[in-house]
Coordinates of C-alpha atoms and ligand atoms in Angstrom, one line a residue:
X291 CA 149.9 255.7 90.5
X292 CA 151.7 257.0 87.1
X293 CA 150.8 260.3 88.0
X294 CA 153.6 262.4 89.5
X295 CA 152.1 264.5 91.5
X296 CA 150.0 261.7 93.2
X297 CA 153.4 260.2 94.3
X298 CA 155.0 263.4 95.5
X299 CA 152.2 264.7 97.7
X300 CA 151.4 261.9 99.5
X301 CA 153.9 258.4 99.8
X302 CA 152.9 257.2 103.3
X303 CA 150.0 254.7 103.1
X304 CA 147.7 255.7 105.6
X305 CA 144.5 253.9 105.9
X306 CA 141.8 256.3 107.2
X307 CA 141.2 253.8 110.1
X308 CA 144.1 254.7 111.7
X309 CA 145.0 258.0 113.9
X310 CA 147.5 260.2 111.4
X311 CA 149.6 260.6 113.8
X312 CA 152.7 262.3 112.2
X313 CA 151.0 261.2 108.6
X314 CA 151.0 264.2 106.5
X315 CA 148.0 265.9 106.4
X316 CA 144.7 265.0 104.6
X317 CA 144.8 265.3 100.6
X318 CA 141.9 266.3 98.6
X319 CA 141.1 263.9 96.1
X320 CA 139.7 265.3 92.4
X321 CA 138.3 262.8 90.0
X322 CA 137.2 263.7 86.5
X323 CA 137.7 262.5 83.1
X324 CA 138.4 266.0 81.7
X325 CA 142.5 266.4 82.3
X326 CA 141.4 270.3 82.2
X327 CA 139.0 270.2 85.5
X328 CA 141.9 268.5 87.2
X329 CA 144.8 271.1 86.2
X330 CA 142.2 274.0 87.2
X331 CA 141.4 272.3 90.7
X332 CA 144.9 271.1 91.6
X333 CA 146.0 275.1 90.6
X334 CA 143.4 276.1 92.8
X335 CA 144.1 274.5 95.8
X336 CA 147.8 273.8 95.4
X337 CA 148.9 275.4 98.4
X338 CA 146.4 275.4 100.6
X339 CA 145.5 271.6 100.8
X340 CA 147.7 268.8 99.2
X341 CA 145.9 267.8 96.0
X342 CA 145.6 264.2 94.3
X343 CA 144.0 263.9 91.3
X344 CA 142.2 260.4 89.2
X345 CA 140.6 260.3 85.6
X346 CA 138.2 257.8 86.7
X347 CA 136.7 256.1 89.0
X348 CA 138.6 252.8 89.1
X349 CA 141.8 254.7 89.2
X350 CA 140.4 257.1 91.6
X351 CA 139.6 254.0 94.3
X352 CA 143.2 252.6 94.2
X353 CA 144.9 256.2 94.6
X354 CA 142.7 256.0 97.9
X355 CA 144.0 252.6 98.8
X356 CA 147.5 254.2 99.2
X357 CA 146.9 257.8 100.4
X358 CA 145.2 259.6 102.9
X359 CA 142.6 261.2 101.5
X360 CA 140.0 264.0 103.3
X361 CA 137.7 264.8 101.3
X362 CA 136.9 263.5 97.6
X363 CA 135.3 265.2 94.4
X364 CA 134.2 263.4 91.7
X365 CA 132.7 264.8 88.5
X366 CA 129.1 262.9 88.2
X367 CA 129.5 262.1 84.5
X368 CA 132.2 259.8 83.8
X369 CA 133.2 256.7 81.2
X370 CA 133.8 253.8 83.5
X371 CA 131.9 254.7 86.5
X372 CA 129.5 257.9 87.3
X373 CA 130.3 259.9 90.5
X374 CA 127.7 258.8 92.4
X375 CA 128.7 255.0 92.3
X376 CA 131.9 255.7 93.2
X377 CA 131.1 257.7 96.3
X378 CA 128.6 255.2 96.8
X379 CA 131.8 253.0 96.7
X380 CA 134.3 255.2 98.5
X381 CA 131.3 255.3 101.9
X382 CA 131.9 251.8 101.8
X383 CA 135.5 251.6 102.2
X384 CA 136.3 255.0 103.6
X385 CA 133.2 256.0 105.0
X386 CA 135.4 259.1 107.3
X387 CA 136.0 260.9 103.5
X388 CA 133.8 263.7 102.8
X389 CA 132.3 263.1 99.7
X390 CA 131.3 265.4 97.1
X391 CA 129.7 265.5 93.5
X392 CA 130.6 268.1 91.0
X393 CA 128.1 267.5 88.1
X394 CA 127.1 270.0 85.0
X395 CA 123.3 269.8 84.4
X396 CA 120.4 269.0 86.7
X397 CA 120.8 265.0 86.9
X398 CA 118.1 266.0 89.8
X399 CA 116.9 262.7 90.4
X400 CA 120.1 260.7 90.8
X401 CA 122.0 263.6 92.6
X402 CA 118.8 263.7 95.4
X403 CA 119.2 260.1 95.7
X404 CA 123.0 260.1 96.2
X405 CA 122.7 262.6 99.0
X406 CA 119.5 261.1 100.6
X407 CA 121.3 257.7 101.0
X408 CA 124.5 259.5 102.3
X409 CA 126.7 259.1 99.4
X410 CA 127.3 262.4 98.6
X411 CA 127.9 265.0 101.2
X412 CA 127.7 268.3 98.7
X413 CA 127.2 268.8 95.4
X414 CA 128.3 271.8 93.3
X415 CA 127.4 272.6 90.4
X416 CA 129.3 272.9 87.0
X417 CA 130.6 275.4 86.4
X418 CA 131.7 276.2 89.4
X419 CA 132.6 279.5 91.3
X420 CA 136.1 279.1 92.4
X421 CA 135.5 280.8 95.6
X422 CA 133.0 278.4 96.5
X423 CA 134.0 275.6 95.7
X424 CA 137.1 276.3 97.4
X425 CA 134.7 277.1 100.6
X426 CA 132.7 274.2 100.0
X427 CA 136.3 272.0 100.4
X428 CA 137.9 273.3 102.6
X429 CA 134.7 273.3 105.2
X430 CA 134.5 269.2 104.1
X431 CA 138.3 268.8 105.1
X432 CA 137.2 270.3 108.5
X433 CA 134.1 268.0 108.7
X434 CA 136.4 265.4 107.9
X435 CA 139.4 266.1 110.3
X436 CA 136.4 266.2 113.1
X437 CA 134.9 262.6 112.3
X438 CA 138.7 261.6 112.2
X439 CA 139.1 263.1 115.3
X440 CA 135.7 261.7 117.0
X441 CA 136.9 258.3 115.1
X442 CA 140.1 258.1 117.1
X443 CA 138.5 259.6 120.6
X444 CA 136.1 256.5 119.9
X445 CA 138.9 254.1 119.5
X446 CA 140.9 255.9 122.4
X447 CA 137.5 255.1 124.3
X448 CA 137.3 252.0 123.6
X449 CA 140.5 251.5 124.4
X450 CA 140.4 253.0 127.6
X451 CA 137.2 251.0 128.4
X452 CA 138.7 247.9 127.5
X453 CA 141.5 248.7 130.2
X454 CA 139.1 249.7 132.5
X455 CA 137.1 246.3 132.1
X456 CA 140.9 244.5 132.5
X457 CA 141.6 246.6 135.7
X458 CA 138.0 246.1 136.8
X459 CA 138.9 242.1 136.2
X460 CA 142.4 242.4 137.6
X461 CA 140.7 244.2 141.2
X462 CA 138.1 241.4 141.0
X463 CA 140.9 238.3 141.2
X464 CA 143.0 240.4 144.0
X465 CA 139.7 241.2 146.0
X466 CA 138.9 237.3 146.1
X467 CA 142.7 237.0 147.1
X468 CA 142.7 239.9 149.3
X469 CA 139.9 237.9 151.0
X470 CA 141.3 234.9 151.1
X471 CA 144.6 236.6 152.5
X472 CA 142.1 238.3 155.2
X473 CA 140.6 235.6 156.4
X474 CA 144.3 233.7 156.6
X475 CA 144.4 236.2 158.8
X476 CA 141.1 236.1 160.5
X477 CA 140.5 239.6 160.1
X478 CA 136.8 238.4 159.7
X479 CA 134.0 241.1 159.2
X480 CA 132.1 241.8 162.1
X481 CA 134.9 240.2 164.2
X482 CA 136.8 242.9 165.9
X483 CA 139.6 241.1 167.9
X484 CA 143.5 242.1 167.9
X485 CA 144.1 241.2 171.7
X486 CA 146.5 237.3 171.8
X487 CA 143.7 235.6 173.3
X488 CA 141.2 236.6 170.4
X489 CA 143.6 236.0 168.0
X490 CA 144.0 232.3 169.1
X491 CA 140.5 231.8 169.4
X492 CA 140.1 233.4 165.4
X493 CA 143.3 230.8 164.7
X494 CA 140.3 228.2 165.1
X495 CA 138.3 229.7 163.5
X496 CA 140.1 230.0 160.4
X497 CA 140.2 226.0 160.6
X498 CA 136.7 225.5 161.4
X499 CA 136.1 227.5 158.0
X500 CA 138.1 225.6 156.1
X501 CA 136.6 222.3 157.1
X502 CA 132.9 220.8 157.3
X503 CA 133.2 219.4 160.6
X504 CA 131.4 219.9 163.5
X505 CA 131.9 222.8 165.8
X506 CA 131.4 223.6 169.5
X507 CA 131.6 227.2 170.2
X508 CA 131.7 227.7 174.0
X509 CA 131.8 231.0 176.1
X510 CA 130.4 233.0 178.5
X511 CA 127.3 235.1 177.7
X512 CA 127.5 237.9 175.3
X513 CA 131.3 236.6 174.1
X514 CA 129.9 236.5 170.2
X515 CA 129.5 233.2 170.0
X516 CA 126.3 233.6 167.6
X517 CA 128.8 236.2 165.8
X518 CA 131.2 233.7 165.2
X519 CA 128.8 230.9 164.2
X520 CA 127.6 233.3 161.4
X521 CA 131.0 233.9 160.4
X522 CA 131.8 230.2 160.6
X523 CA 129.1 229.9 157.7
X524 CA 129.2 232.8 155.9
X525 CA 133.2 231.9 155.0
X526 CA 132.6 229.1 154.6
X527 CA 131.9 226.5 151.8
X528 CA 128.1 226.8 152.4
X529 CA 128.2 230.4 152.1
X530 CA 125.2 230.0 149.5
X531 CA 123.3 228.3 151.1
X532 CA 120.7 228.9 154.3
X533 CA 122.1 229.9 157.9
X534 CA 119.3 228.7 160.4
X535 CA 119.5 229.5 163.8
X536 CA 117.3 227.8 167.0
X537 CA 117.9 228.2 170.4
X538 CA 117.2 225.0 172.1
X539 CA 116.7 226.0 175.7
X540 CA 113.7 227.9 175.4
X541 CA 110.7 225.9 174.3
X542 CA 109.3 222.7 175.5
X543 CA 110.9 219.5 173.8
X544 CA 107.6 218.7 171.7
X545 CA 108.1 222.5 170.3
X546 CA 111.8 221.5 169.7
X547 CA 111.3 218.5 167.7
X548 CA 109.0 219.8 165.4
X549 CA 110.7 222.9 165.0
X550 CA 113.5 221.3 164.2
X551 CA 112.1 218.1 162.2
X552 CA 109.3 219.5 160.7
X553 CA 105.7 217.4 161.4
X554 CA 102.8 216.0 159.1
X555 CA 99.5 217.1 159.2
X556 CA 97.5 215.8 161.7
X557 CA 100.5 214.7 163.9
X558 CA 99.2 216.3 167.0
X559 CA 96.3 219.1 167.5
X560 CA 96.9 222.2 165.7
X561 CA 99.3 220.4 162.8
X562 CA 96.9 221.4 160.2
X563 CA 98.8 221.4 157.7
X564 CA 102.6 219.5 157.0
X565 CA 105.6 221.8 158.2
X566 CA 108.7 221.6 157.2
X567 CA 111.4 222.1 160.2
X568 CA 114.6 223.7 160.3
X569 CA 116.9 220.8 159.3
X570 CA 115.3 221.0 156.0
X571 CA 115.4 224.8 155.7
X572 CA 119.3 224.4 156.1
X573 CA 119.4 221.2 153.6
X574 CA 123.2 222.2 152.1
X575 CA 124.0 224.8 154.8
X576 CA 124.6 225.6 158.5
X577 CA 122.3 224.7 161.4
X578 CA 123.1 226.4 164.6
X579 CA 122.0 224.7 167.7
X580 CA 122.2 227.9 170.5
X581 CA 122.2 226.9 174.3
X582 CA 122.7 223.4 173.1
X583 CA 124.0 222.8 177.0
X584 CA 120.0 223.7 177.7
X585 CA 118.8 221.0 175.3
X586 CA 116.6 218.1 177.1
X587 CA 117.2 215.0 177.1
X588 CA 115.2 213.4 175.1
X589 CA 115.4 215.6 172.3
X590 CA 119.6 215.0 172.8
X591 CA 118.4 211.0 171.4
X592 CA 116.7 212.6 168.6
X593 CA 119.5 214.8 167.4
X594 CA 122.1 211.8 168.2
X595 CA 120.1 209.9 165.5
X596 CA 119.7 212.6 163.2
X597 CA 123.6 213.1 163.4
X598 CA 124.2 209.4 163.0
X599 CA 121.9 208.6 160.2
X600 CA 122.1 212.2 157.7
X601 CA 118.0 212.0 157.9
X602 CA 115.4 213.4 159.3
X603 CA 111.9 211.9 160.3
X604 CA 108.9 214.8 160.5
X605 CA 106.7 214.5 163.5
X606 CA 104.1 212.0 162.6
X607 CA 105.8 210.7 159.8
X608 CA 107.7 207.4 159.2
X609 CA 109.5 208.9 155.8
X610 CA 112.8 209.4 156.3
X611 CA 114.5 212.6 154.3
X612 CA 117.9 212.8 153.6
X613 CA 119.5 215.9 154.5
X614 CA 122.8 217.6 154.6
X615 CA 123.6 220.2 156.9
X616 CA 126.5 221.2 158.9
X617 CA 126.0 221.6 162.6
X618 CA 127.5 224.6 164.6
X619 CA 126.4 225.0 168.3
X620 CA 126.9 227.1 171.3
X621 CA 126.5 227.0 174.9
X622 CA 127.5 229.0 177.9
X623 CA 127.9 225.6 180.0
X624 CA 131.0 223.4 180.2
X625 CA 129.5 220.4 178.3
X626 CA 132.0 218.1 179.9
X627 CA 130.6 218.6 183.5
X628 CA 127.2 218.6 182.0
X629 CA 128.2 214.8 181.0
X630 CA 130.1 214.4 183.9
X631 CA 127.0 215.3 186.0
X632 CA 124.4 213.0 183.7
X633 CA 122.8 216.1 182.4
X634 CA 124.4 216.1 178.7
X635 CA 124.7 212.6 176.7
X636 CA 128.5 212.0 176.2
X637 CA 128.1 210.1 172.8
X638 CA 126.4 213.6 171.8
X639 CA 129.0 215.7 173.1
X640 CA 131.5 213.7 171.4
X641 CA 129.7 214.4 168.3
X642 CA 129.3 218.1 168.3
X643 CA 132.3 219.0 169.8
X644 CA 134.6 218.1 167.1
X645 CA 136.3 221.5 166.4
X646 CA 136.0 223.4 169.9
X647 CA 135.8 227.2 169.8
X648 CA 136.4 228.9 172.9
X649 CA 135.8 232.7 173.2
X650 CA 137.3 234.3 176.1
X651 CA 135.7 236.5 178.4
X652 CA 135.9 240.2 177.5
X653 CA 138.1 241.4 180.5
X654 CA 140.6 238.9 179.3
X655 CA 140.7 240.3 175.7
X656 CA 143.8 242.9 176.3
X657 CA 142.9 246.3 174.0
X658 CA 139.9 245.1 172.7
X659 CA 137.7 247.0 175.0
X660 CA 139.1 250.2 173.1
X661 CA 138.8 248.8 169.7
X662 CA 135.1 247.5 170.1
X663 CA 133.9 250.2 171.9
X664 CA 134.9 252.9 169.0
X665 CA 133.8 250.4 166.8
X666 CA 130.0 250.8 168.6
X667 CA 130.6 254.2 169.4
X668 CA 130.7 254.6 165.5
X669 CA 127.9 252.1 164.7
X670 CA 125.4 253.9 166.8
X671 CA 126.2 257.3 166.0
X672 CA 125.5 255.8 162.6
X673 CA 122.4 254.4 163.1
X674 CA 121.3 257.4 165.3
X675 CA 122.1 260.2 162.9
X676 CA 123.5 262.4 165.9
X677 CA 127.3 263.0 165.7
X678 CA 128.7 262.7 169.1
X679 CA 132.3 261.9 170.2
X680 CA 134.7 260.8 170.5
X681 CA 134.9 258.7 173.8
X682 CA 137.3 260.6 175.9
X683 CA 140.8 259.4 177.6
X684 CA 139.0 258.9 181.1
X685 CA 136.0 257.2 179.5
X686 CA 138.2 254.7 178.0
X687 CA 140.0 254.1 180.9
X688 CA 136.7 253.6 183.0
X689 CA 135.8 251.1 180.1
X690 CA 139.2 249.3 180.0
X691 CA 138.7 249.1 183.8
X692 CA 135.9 247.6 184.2
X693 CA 135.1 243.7 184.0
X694 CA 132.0 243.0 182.0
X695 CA 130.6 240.2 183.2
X696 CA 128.5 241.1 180.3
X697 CA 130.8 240.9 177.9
X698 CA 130.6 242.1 174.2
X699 CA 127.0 242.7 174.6
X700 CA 127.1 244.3 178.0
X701 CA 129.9 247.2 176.4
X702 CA 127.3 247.6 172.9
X703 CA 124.7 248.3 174.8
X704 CA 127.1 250.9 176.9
X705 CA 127.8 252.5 174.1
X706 CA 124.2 252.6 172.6
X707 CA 123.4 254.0 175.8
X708 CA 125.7 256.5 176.1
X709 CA 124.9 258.1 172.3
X710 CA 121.4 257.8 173.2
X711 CA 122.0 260.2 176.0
X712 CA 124.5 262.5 174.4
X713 CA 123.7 265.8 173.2
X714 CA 124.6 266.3 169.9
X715 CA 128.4 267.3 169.6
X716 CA 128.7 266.1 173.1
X717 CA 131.7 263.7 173.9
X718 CA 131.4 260.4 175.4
X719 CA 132.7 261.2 178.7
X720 CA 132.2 258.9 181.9
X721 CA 128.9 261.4 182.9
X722 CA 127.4 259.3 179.8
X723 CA 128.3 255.8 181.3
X724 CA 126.4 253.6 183.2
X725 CA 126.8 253.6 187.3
X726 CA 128.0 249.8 187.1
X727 CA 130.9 251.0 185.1
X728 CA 132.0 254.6 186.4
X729 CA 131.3 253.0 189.5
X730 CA 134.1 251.1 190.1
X731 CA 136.5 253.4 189.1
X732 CA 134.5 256.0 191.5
X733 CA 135.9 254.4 194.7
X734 CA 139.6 253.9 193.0
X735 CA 139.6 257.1 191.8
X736 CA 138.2 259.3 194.8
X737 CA 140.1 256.9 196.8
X738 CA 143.3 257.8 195.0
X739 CA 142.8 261.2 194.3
X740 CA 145.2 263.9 196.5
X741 CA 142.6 266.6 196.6
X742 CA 140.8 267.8 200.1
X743 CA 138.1 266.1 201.7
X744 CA 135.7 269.1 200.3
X745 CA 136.7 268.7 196.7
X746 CA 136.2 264.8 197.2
X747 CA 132.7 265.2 198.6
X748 CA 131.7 267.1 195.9
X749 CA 133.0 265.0 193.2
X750 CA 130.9 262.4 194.8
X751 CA 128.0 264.7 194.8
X752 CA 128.4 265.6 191.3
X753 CA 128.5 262.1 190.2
X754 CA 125.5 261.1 191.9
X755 CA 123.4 263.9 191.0
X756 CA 124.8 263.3 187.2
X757 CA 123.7 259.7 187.7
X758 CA 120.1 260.7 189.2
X759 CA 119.7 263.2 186.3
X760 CA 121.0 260.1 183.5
X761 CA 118.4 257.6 185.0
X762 CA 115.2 260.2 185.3
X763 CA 116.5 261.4 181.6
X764 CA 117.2 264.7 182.8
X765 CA 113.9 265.2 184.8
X766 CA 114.8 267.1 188.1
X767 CA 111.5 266.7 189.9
X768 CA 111.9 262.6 190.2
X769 CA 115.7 263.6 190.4
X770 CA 115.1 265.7 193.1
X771 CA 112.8 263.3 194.8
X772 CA 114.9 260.3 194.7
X773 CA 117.6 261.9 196.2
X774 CA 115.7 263.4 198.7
X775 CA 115.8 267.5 198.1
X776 CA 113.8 270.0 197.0
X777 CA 114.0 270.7 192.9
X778 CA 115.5 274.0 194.5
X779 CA 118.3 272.8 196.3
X780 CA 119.0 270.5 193.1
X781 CA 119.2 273.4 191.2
X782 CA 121.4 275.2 193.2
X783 CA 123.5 272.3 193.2
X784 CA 123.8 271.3 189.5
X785 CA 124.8 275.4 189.2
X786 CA 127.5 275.2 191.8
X787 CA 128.9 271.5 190.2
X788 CA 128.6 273.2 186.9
X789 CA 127.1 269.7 186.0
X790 CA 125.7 269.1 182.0
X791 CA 121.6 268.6 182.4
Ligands
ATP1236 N1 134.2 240.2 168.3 C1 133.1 241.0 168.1 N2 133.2 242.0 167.3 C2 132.1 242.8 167.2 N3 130.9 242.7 167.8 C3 130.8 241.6 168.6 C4 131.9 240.7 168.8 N4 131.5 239.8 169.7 C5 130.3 240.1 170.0 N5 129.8 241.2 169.3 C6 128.5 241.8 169.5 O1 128.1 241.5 170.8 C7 126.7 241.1 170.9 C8 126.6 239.8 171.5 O2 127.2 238.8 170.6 P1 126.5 237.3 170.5 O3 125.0 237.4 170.5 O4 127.1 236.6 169.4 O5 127.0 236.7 171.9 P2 126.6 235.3 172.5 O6 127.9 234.8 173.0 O7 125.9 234.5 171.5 O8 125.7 235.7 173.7 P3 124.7 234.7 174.6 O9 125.5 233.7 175.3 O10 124.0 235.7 175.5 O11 123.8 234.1 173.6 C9 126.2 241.1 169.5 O12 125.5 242.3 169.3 C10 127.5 241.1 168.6 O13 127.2 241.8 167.5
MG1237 MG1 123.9 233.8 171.7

């Protein structure tokens, strides 16, 4: 701009889409054709608020272009272009300036309309009370530094929101790795395992995931053998897709094959209608064939076929159907003396038992007995709502000590036991646990002990009465009975023992 002042106040071009940052601060921007108005209103707020100044509208838009500008005042009658269409020109470009009309008569109609469509912010009136108009300015800078202000919190937001959604992305790609990592390391979820032997067993695992093949998992009862044939699938490649589970030991083969295969209607009495079976529920997943060592024999040629040809035949139906599904399967048996002794078909076993899985018994897992049975402890306590805990020293050790022949299952349901029977706040102490378990370590710890014949009789007294109590779930009269006193003499007793009922 020619004008002097224009240039001095304000060099920096700022747009107003941008935070000032150190910019100087917002001019006020005075447009009339009269040179007078403008010497009045850059006198008036000279100090106060840096003041650029623009004899028309035209020139008035490019002194915008290079300076930031707050608030603009344009006189409504002008040569080249009235006041309101260039605020209606300045909301487009600049639509943070506060815009404002001076104009000298009552040009009602198109002063309404300016302000109703939001070009002009405020009008005043010619001629003008300095003190107002100064008011009416100065308010408009502040109007204007707050939509600057909410203009940049926006853009900060934004910002921030797009970082967010990049982090957010960034946590999504290291979770998938984080899981990939995990399961390198067989950490699997619902798998608790950190003794060798487990760890070797979840070392197969890990491969068995990683490949379609068929797998054998084989241990004794209540190792987690369904466990880990869910966790087989749900890593794996067919994650999507169904997990089906039948246990082949425990219905009649004619149940077995149509359970499995599906039948037509009218195959046999009571098929009223067709059915499909459970190798075409799991069409793209995991089939798992439970007590597979209980299968009979004939149903063993059936599932051969089925293996050998990818299809399936329904009951009563000579349509073969293509199907593809992985087979896991499980048995508590050694397969190869089942074939050894004619009860399995080899050529099946050789077919299922192309990844083997072997979970070891429980008492041969070193320090998982701890780990699993806090990890129960915590699940029931869960489920049941009642906080109780921890499992104390000697009930761990009574734990660690004893053999499970139950395994996994026989130490959950321990544990569901014991929080059943705790009192709210109470401890898992060995008073909780089951006779089979506290048992043994009774004899070695009565045994053992160093104290006198008296304080060992009545340890064994106040076990069995605790025991009595535990099984009648606290009733003394059937307590009593079954251990042959009077309710009396047990309630002496449980006094003197200082026993928990
Ligand atoms: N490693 C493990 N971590 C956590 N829970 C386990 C583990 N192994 C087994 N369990 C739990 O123990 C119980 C028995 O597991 P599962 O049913 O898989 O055993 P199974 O070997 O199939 O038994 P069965 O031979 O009697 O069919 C289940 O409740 C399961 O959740
Ligand atoms: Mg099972």
């Amino acid at each position: 701009m020619s004008d002097p002042i224009n240039k001095q106040i304000n060099q920096r071009s700022t747009d107003d889409s941008h935070p000032a940052g150190d910019a100087p601060p917002p001019a006020v921007l005075i447009v009339d054709d009269e040179p007078n108005t403008l010497t009045l209103l850059r006198q008036l707020f000279g100090r106060e608020i840096p003041v650029l100044t623009a004899g028309s509208g035209p020139q008035a838009l490019e002194v915008l272009a290079d300076n930031h500008v707050g608030v603009i005042v344009a006189d409504q009658r002008m040569p080249d272009m009235s006041g309101t269409d260039l605020l209606a020109e300045v909301m487009h470009r600049h639509p943070n300036i506060v815009r404002i009309i001076l104009t000298a008569y009552a040009d009602i109609d198109t002063l309404l309309e300016a302000i109703n469509t939001g070009k002009v912010f405020q009008y005043v009136s010619k001629p003008w009370d300095n003190r107002d108009l100064a008011m009416t300015v100065r308010s408009a800078m502040e109007t204007y530094k707050l939509r600057r202000h909410n203009a940049d919190l926006l853009e900060q937001n934004s910002a921030l929101i797009e970082e967010l959604r990049q982090a957010n992305l960034e946590l999504q790609r290291e979770n998938v790795t984080l899981k990939r990592e995990v399961s390198g390391a067989y950490q699997l979820d619902n798998v608790i395992g950190v003794s060798s032997a487990m760890k070797n067993t979840l070392r197969v695992v890990g491969k068995a995931i990683e490949s379609d093949a068929t797998v054998l998992i084989n241990g004794e009862t209540g190792t987690g053998k369904e466990v880990i044939a869910r966790a087989i699938h749900y890593n794996s490649q067919r994650r999507n897709r169904k997990f089906v589970a039948q246990n082949c030991g425990s219905m009649p083969e004619a149940l077995l094959e149509s359970e499995l295969f599906g039948h037509s209607r009218g195959s046999f009495t009571g098929a009223v209608k067709d059915h499909r079976g459970l190798f075409e529920e799991a069409d793209g997943g995991t089939l798992f064939l439970d007590e597979i060592g209980d299968m009979p024999m004939p149903m063993q040629v059936k599932l051969l076929r089925v293996l050998e040809e990818g299809e399936i035949r329904r009951v009563g139906s000579n349509t073969p159907i293509k199907v593809d599904v992985r087979i896991l399967s499980a048995t508590h048996k050694n397969l190869r003396d089942e074939v050894e002794s004619g009860e399995f078909r080899r050529d099946l076993y050789y077919r299922l038992d192309v990844l083997r899985v072997h979970l070891p018994a429980l008492r041969d897992r070193d320090g998982d007995i701890v780990l699993l049975a806090k990890h129960f402890l915590e699940k029931y306590t869960q489920r049941s709502g009642k906080r109780v805990g921890p499992i104390t020293p000697r009930a761990l050790q009574a734990l660690s000590e004893h053999p499970f022949p139950g395994n996994v299952r026989e130490l959950e349901n321990e544990l569901e036991r014991a929080v059943a029977l705790a009192n709210p706040g109470d401890p898992i102490d060995i008073d909780l646990l089951s006779s089979e378990v506290v048992g043994d370590r009774e004899i070695s710890e009565i045994s053992g002990g160093n104290s006198s014949l008296r304080g060992r009789l009545r340890e064994v007294e106040r076990r069995m009465i605790t025991q009595e109590l535990l099984k009648n779930n606290g009733n003394r009269t059937h307590s009593a009975a079954k251990l042959g006193i009077s309710v009396r003499a047990l309630q002496k007793k449980i006094n003197l023992l200082e026993i928990k009922a």
